[in-house]
XYZ file of C-alpha atoms in Angstrom:
597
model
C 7.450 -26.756 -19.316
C 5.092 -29.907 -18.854
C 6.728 -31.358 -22.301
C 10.317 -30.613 -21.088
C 9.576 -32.515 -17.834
C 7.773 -35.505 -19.888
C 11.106 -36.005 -22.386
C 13.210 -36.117 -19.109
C 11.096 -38.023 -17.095
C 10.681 -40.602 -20.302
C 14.357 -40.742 -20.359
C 15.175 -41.290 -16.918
C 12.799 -44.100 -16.685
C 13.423 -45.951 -20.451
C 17.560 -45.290 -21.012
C 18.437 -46.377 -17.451
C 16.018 -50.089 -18.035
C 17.587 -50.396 -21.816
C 21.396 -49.877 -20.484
C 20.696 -52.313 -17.698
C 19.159 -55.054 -20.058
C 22.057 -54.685 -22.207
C 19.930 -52.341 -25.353
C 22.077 -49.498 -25.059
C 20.841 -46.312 -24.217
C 19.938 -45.026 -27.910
C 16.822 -47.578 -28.074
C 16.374 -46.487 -23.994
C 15.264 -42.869 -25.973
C 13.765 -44.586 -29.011
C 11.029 -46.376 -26.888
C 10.929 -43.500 -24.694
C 9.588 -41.472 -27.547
C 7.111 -44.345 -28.692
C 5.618 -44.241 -25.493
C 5.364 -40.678 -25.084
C 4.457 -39.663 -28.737
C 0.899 -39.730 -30.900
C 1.072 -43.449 -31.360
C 1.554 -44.462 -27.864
C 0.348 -42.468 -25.204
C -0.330 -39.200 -27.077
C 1.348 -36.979 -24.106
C 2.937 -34.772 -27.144
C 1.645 -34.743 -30.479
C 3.775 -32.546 -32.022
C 7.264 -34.712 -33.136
C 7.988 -32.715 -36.220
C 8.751 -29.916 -34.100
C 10.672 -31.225 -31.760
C 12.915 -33.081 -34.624
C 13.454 -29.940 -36.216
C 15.268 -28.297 -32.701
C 16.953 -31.946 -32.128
C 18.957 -32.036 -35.428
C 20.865 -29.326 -33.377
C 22.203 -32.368 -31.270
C 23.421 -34.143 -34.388
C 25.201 -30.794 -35.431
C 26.767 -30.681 -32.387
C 28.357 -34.083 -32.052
C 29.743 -33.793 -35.169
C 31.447 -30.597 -33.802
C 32.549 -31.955 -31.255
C 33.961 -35.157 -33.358
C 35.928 -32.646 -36.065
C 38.021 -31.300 -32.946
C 38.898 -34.616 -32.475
C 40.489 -34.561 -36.352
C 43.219 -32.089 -37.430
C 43.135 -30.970 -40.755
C 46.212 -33.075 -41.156
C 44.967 -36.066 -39.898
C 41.337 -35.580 -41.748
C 43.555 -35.141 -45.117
C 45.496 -38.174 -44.107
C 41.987 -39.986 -44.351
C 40.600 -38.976 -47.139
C 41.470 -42.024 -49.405
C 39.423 -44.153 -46.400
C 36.247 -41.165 -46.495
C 35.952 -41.273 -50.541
C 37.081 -44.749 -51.388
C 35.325 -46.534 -48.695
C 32.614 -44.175 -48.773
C 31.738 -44.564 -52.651
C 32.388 -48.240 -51.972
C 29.566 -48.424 -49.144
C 27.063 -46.036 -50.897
C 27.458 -47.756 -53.656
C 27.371 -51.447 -52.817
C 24.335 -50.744 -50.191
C 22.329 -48.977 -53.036
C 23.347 -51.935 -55.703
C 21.785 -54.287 -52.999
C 18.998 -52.290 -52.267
C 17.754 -50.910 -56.040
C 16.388 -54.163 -57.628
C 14.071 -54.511 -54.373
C 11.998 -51.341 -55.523
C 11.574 -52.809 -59.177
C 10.459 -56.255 -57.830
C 7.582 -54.064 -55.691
C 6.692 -52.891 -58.994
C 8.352 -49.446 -58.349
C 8.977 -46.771 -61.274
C 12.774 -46.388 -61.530
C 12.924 -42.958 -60.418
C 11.284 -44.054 -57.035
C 13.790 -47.329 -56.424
C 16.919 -45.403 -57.420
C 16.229 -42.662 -54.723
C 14.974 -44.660 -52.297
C 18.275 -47.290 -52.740
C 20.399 -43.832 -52.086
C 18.108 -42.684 -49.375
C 18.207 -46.425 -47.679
C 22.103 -46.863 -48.168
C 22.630 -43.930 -45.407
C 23.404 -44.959 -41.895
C 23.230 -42.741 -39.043
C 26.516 -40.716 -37.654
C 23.950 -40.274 -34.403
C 23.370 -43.884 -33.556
C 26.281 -45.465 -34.831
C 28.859 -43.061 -33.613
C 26.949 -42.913 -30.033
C 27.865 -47.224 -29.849
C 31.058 -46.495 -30.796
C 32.022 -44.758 -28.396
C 30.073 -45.968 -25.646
C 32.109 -49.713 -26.845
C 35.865 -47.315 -27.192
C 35.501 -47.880 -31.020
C 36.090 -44.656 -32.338
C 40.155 -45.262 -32.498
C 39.668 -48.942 -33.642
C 39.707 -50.115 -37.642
C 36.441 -50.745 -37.165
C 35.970 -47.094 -35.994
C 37.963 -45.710 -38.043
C 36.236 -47.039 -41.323
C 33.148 -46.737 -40.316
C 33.448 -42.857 -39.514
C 34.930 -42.047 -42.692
C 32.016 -43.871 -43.944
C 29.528 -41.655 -41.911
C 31.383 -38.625 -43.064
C 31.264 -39.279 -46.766
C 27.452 -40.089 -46.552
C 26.912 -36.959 -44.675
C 28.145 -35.102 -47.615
C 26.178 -37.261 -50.149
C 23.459 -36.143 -48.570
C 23.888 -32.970 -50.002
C 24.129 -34.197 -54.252
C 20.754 -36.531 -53.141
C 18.981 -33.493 -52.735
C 19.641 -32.117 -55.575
C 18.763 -35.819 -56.994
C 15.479 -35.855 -55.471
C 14.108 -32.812 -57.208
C 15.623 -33.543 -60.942
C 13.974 -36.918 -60.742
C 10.501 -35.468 -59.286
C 7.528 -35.416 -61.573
C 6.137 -32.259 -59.414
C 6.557 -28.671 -60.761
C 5.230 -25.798 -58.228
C 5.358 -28.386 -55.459
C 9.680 -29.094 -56.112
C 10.380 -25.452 -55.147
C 10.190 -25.957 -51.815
C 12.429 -28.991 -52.011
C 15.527 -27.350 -54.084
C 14.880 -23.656 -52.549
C 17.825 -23.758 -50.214
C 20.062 -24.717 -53.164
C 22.154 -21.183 -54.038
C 24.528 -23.479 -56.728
C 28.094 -24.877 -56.522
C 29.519 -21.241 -56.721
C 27.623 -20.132 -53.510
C 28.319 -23.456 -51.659
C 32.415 -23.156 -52.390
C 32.486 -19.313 -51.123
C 30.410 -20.578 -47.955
C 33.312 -23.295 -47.532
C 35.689 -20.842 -48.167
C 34.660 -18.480 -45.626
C 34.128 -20.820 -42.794
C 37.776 -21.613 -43.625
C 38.928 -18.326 -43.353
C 36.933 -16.648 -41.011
C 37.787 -19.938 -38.259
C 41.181 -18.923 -39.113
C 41.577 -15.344 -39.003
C 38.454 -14.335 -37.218
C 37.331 -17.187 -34.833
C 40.682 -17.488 -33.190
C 41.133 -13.919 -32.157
C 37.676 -13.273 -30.787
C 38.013 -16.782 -29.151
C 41.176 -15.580 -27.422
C 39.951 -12.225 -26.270
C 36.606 -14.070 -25.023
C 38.684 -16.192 -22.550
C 40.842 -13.666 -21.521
C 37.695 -11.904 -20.022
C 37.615 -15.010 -17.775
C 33.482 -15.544 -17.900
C 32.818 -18.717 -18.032
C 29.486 -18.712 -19.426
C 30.371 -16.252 -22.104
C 32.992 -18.507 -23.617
C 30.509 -21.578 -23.578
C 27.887 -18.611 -25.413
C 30.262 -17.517 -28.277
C 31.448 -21.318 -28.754
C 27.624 -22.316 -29.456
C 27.179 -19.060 -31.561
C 29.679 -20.096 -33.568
C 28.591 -23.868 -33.821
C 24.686 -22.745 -34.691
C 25.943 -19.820 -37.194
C 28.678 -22.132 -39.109
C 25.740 -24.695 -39.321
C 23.452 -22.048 -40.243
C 25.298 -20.445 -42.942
C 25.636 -24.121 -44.829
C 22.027 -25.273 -44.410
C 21.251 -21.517 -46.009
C 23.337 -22.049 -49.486
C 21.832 -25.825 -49.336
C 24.558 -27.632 -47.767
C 24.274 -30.058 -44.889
C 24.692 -28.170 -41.186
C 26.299 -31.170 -39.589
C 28.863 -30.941 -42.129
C 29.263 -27.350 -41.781
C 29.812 -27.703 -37.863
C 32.149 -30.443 -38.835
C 34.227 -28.722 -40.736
C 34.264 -25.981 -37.864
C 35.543 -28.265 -35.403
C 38.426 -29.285 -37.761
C 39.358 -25.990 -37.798
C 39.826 -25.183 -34.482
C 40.942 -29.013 -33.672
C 44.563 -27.114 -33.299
C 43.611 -24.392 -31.535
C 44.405 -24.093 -27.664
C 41.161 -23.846 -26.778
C 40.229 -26.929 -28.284
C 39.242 -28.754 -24.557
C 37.445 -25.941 -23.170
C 35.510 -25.898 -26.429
C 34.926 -29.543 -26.172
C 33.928 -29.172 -22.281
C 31.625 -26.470 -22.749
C 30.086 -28.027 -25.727
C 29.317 -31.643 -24.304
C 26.244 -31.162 -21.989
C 24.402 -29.761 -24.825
C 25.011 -32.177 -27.253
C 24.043 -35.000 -24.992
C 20.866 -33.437 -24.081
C 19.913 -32.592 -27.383
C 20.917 -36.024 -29.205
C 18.507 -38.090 -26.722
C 15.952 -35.772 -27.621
C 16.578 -36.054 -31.083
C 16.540 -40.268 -30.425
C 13.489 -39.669 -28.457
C 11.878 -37.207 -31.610
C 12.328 -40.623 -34.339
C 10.655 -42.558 -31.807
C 7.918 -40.358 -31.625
C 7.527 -39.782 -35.289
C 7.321 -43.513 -36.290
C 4.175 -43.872 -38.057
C 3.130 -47.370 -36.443
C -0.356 -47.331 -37.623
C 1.286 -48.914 -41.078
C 2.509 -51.787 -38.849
C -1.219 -52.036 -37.753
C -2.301 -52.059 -41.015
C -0.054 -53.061 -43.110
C 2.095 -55.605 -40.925
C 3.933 -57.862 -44.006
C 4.543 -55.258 -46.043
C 6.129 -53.038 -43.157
C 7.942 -56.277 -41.576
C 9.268 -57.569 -45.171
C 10.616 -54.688 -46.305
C 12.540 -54.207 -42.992
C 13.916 -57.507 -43.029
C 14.912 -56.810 -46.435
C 16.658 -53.394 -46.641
C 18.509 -54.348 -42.873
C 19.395 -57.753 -44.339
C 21.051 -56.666 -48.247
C 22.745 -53.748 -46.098
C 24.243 -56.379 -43.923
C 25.407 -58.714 -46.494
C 26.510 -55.509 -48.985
C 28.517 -53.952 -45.686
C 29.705 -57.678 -44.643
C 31.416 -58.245 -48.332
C 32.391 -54.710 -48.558
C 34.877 -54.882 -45.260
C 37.715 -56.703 -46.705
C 38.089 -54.141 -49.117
C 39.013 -51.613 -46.461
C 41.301 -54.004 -44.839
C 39.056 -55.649 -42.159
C 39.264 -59.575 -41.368
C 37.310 -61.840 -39.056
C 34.594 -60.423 -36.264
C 35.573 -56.814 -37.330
C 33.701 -57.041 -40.889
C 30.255 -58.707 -38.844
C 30.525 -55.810 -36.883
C 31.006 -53.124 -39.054
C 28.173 -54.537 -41.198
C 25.607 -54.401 -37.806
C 26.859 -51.136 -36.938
C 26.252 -49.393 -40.402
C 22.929 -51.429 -41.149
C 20.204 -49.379 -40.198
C 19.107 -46.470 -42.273
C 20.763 -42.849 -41.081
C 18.471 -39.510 -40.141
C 19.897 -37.836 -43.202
C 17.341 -40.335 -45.469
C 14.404 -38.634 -43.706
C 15.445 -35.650 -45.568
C 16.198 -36.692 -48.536
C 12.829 -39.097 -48.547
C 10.621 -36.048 -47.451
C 12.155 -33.898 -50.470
C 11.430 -37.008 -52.707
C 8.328 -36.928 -51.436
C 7.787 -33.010 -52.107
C 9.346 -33.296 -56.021
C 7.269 -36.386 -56.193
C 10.218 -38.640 -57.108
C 8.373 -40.957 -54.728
C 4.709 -41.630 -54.014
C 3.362 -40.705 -50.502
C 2.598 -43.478 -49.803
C 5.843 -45.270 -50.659
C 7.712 -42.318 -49.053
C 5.396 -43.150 -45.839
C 6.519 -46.724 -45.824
C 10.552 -46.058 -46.515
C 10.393 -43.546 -43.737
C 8.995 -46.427 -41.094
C 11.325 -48.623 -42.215
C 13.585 -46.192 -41.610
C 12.913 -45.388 -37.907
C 12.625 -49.273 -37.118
C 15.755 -50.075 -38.875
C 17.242 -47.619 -36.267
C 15.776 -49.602 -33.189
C 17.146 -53.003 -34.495
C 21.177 -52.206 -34.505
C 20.970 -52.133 -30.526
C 19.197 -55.526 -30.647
C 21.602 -56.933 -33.624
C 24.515 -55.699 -31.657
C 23.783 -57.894 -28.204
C 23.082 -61.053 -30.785
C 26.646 -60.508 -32.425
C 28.281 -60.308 -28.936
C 26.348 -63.378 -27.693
C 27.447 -64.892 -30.908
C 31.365 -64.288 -30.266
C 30.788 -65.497 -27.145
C 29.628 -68.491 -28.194
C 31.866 -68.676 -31.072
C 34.623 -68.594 -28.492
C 33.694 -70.849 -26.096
C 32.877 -73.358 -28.987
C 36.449 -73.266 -29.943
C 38.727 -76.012 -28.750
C 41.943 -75.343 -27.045
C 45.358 -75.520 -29.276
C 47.121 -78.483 -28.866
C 50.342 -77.028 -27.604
C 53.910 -78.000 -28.735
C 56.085 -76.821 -25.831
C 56.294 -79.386 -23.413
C 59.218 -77.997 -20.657
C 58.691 -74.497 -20.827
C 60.819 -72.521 -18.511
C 57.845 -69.739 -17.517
C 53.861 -69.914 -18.340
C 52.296 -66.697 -19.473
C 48.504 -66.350 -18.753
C 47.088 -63.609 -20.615
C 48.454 -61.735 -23.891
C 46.999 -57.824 -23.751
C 49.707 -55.232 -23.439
C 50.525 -55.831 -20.170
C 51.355 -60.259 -20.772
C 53.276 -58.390 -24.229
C 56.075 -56.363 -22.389
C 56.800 -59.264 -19.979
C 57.010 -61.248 -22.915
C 59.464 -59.183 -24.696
C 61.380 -59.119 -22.002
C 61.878 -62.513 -21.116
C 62.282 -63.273 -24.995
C 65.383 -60.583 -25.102
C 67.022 -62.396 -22.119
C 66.913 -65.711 -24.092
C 63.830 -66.997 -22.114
C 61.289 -68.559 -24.131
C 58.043 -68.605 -22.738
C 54.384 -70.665 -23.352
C 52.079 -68.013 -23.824
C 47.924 -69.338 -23.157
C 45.493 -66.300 -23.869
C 41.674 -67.263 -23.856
C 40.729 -64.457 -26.226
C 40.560 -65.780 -30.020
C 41.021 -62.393 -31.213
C 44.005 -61.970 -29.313
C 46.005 -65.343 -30.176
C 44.871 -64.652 -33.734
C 46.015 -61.546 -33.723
C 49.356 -61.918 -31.631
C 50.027 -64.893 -34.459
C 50.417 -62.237 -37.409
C 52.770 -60.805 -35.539
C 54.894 -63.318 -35.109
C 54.058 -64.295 -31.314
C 53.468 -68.163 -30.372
C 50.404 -67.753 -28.300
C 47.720 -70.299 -27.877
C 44.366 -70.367 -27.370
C 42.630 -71.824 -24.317
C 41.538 -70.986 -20.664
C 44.043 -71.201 -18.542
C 42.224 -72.046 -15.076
C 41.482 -75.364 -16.734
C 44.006 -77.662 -15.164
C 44.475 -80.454 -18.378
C 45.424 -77.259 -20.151
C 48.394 -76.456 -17.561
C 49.240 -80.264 -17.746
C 49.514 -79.802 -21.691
C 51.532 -76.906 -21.893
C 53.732 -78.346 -19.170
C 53.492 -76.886 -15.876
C 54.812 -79.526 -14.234
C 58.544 -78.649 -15.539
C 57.928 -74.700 -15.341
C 59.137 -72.603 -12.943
C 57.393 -69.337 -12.763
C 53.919 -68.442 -14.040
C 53.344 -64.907 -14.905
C 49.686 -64.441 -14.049
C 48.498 -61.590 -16.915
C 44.953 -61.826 -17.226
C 42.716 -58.530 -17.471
C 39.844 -59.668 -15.206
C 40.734 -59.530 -11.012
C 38.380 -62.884 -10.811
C 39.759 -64.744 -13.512
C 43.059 -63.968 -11.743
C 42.024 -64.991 -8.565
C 40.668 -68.387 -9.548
C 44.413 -69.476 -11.606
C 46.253 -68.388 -8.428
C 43.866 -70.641 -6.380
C 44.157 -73.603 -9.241
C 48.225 -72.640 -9.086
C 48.708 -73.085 -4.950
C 46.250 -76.008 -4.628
C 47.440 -78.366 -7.493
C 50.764 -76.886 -8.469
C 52.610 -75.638 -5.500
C 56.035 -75.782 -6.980
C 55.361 -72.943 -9.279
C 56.584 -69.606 -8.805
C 53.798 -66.820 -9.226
C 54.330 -63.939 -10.711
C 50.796 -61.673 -10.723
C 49.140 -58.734 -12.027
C 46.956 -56.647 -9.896
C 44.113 -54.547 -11.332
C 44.592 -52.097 -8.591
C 45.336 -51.964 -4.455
C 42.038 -53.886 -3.063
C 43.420 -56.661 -5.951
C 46.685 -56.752 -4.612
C 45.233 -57.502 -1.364
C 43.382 -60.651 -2.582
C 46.582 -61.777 -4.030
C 48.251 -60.807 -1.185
C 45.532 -63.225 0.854
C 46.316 -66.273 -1.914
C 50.427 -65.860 -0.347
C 51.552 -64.828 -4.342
C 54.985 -63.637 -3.511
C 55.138 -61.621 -6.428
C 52.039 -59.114 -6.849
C 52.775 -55.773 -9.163
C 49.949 -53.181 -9.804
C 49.307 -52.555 -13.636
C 49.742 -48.881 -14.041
C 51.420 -48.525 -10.336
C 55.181 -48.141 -11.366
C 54.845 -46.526 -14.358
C 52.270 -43.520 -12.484
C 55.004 -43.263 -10.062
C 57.411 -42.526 -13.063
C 54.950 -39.841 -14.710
C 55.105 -38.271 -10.644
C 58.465 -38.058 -10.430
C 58.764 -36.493 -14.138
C 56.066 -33.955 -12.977
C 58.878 -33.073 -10.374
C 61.253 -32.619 -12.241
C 59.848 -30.485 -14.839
C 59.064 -28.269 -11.831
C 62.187 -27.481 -11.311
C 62.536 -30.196 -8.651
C 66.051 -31.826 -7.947
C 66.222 -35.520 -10.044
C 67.881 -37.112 -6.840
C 65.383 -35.658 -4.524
C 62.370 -36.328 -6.721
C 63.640 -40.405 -7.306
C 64.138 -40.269 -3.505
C 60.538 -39.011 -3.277
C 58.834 -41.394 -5.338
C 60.501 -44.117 -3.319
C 59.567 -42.991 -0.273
C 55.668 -42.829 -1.652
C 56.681 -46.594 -3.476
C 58.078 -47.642 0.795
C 54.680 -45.944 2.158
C 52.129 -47.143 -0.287
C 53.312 -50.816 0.089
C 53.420 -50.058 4.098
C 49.661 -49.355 3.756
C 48.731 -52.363 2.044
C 50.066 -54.267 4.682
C 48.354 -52.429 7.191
C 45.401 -52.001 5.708
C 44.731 -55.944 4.621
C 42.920 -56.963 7.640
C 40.161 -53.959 7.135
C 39.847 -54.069 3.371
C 36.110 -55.870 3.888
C 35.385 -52.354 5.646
C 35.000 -49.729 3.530
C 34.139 -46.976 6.381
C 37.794 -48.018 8.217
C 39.395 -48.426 4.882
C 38.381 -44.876 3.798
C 39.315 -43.454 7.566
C 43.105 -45.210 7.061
C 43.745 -43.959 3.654
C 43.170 -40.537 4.923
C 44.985 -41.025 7.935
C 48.486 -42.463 5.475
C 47.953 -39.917 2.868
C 47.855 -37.141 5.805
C 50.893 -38.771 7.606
C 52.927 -39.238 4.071
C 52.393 -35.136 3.173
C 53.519 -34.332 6.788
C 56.768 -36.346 6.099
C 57.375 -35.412 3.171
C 57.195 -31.737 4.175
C 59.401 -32.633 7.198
C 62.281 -34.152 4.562
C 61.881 -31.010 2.293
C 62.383 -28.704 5.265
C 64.869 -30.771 6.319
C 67.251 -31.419 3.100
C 66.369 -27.082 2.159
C 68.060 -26.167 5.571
C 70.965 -28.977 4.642
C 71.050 -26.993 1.038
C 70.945 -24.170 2.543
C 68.343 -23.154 0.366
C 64.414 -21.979 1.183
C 63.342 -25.136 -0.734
C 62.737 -26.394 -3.942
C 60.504 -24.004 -6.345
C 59.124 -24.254 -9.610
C 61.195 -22.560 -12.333
């Protein structure tokens, strides 16, 4: 109980400070466990342990990540899982091999402990993913399939370690979970079939009992057994529970399993973060600092530079191959394994083993800290770029800001044989938009020498598009004070935005997602069985009320006690009218009212 409340309390105090100093909250648990293990304040001594029950949060993220992936769509990736995948094992390893014969390392011991290093971990690197909204990126994309193929590598280095070991009694232990390719297929082949035939019918009768807890009960059974039944014929258990979740990616049930699922995987990843920060054997920093600090520099540096001239060849350009090379840099959990069995078969010296395996863990807490220097560096790299000279010089309309929302006014304005300047101040963006075929140029357009180049003085409308409500705020101001003439045409984040605008007199104000929600609404009617004219005549009733409220509530929007109290009072007042025209238009029908069908 006392060691449960520690690993909370060590979290709630360490991930909060890391997230807020911009560390992200996987080296929040890493120092929590330094702290809180043998080599800082010795409150638990025991980090083998608690790695061993952590994994389980590793096994579960990945089952939650293969019902994200379809069997279709993981077959439709499979040239970007085992080409890439070779490609980054083996480039990483080419990098990392000569090191160990410089040291003065037998061959045996630098070829495994290239393999080992050229792993990156699916736990870290698929938690910044998605805490950035990677995963569906290229970036993302290549770097899980990536992660995937190394998690089944793991499996043949295994195997590896104990055919190059020197040991003879002591290897057993190392290769006594592998049952042979023959037992490994028929465990594939029954996870297949039994998620298929078996899983789906017992899943189905489970919910129809309507217990909660006992569907979130058989969905871990089946998680831990899947996982279980791999790691017994020698395969890996995250790719076991992968390959479970692809199975029942299609199934109905798919959300509820994901729901159900989540809490425990989060609670068991951070302690499985917070288990490698306990386990780091600092007292080889202590005493052997240049050694420890060299050879971290060195593997985290050739991975870079392998990873960096590896992109291109799965198709990624500019800031996306430094970023996939600092996301994939550090070495993965799966190369604690595989280290320890080298270790065992004594394809590696303890004491080498010891040193890879620090390396290891430390390499885990520097992606965090290389991550916030490669966004201060695009910062940077943007701000140092100059503004495009642009060509245009009587431009009919200015467009500020080119993300999806500046793209559809574009294209519309382009098919009515309007040609508009487009500024964005992203470099990614422009650069982007430019393959495309889109004239967009780069520059900040608050900056009023940029509105005098691209012509503002002979424009007539400027469609304000940017994504941030402040950078927004301060154009319209720049636009009313020093370029009255101009027509504005703005985009509001949301309803408190809109009432800033509102404040700056823009005459044309339209909330991003407002229209096209009210669209979805009166779909959602209709597919009930509601009327189309009375559902259209709905929504722009709700369109009449919500723009009433904004104009009603504008002089309390600094008060959020009065603002909350109003909204109430309008939504209230818009259902009771609503009801009242239903009523009314069923007794005009004749009918009891509209009802879903």
């Amino acid at each position: 109980m006392m060691q449960a409340i520690l690993f909370l309390l060590a979290a709630l105090i360490f991930v909060p400070l890391a997230v807020r100093l911009g560390l992200g909250s996987v080296l929040g648990y890493l120092v929590a466990g330094v702290v809180i293990g043998p080599v800082g304040l010795g409150l638990v001594n025991d980090p083998a342990a608690l790695l061993h029950v952590s994994e389980l949060g590793v096994v579960l993220m990945l089952f939650v990540i293969g019902l994200e992936l379809e069997p279709k769509r993981l077959w439709d990736m499979r040239s970007a899982v085992f080409g890439g995948g070779t490609l980054q094992m083996l480039a990483c390893a080419a990098a990392l091999f000569p090191v160990g014969l410089l040291m003065g390392w037998s061959w045996q011991a630098s070829l495994i402990g290239a393999l080992a290093l050229a792993l990156s971990s699916t736990a870290i690197v698929v938690a910044l993913m998605q805490e950035r909204n990677l995963m569906a990126t290229p970036v993302g994309r290549s770097g899980f399939s990536m992660l995937l193929y190394q998690d089944i590598a793991a499996i043949p280095l295994l195997a590896l370690a104990a055919v190059l070991g020197t040991a003879t009694p002591a290897a057993e232990p190392a290769a006594h979970n592998s049952s042979g390719p023959l037992w490994q297929m028929g465990a594939v082949a029954a996870v297949v079939v039994l998620g298929r035939y078996v899983a789906y019918p017992v899943m189905r009768f489970v919910a129809r009992m309507q217990v909660r807890e006992l569907f979130t009960g058989f969905a871990l059974l089946l998680v831990l057994g899947v996982a279980a039944l791999m790691e017994h014929v020698g395969l890996s258990m995250g790719l076991g529970a992968f390959l479970a979740g692809v199975l029942l990616a299609s199934s109905e049930y798919r959300h509820a399993l994901e729901t159900d699922i989540l809490p425990f995987k989060g609670l068991l990843l951070g302690l499985f973060f917070i288990a490698v920060g306990m386990s780091m054997e600092l007292g080889l920093l202590a005493s052997s600092p240049v050694q420890v600090v060299l050879g971290l520099l060195a593997v985290v540096g050739l991975k870079l530079l392998a990873l960096w001239r590896l992109a291109p060849w799965v198709g990624l350009k500019g800031r996306d191959k430094a970023l996939l090379a600092v996301l994939l840099s550090q070495v993965g959990e799966f190369a604690f394994v595989v280290l320890s069995a080298a270790k065992v078969s004594g394809a590696l010296p303890a004491a080498q083993a010891n040193l890879l395996t620090l390396i290891s863990a430390l390499s885990m807490v520097s992606t965090p800290l290389l991550l916030m220097l490669f966004d201060r560096w695009c910062r940077q790299n943007t701000q140092a770029r100059e503004a495009d000279a642009i060509e245009e010089d009587h431009p009919p309309v200015i467009v500020a800001g080119f993300g999806r929302y500046g793209q559809t006014v574009c294209r519309l304005l382009l098919a009515a044989g309007v040609k508009p300047t487009v500024i964005d101040h992203d470099a990614d963006t422009v650069d982007s938009a430019r393959r495309f075929g889109y004239k967009v140029y780069f520059g900040d357009a608050t900056q009023p020498d940029l509105l005098h180049a691209a012509g503002i003085h002979h424009a007539k409308a400027m469609v304000v598009a940017v994504d941030d409500p402040a950078q927004c705020n301060r154009l319209v101001e720049v636009l009313r004070h020093q370029f009255a003439h101009v027509q504005i045409v703005a985009r509001a984040r949301d309803a408190l935005h809109a009432m800033d605008l509102a404040e700056l007199k823009v005459p044309y104000v339209e909330r991003e997602v407002f229209e096209s929600s009210l669209r979805s609404g009166r779909s959602t009617l209709e597919a009930l069985g509601m009327d189309r004219v009375q559902a259209k005549q709905m929504a722009d009733n709700f369109r009449r009320y919500s723009l009433d409220f904004l104009r009603k509530a504008q002089a309390e929007r600094n008060n959020e006690e009065h603002m909350i109290v109003r909204a109430r009072q309008a939504r209230e007042q818009f259902e009771r009218e609503m009801q009242a025209d239903q009523e009314r238009q069923a007794r005009h029908d004749g009918k009891a009212g509209w009802h879903v069908s």
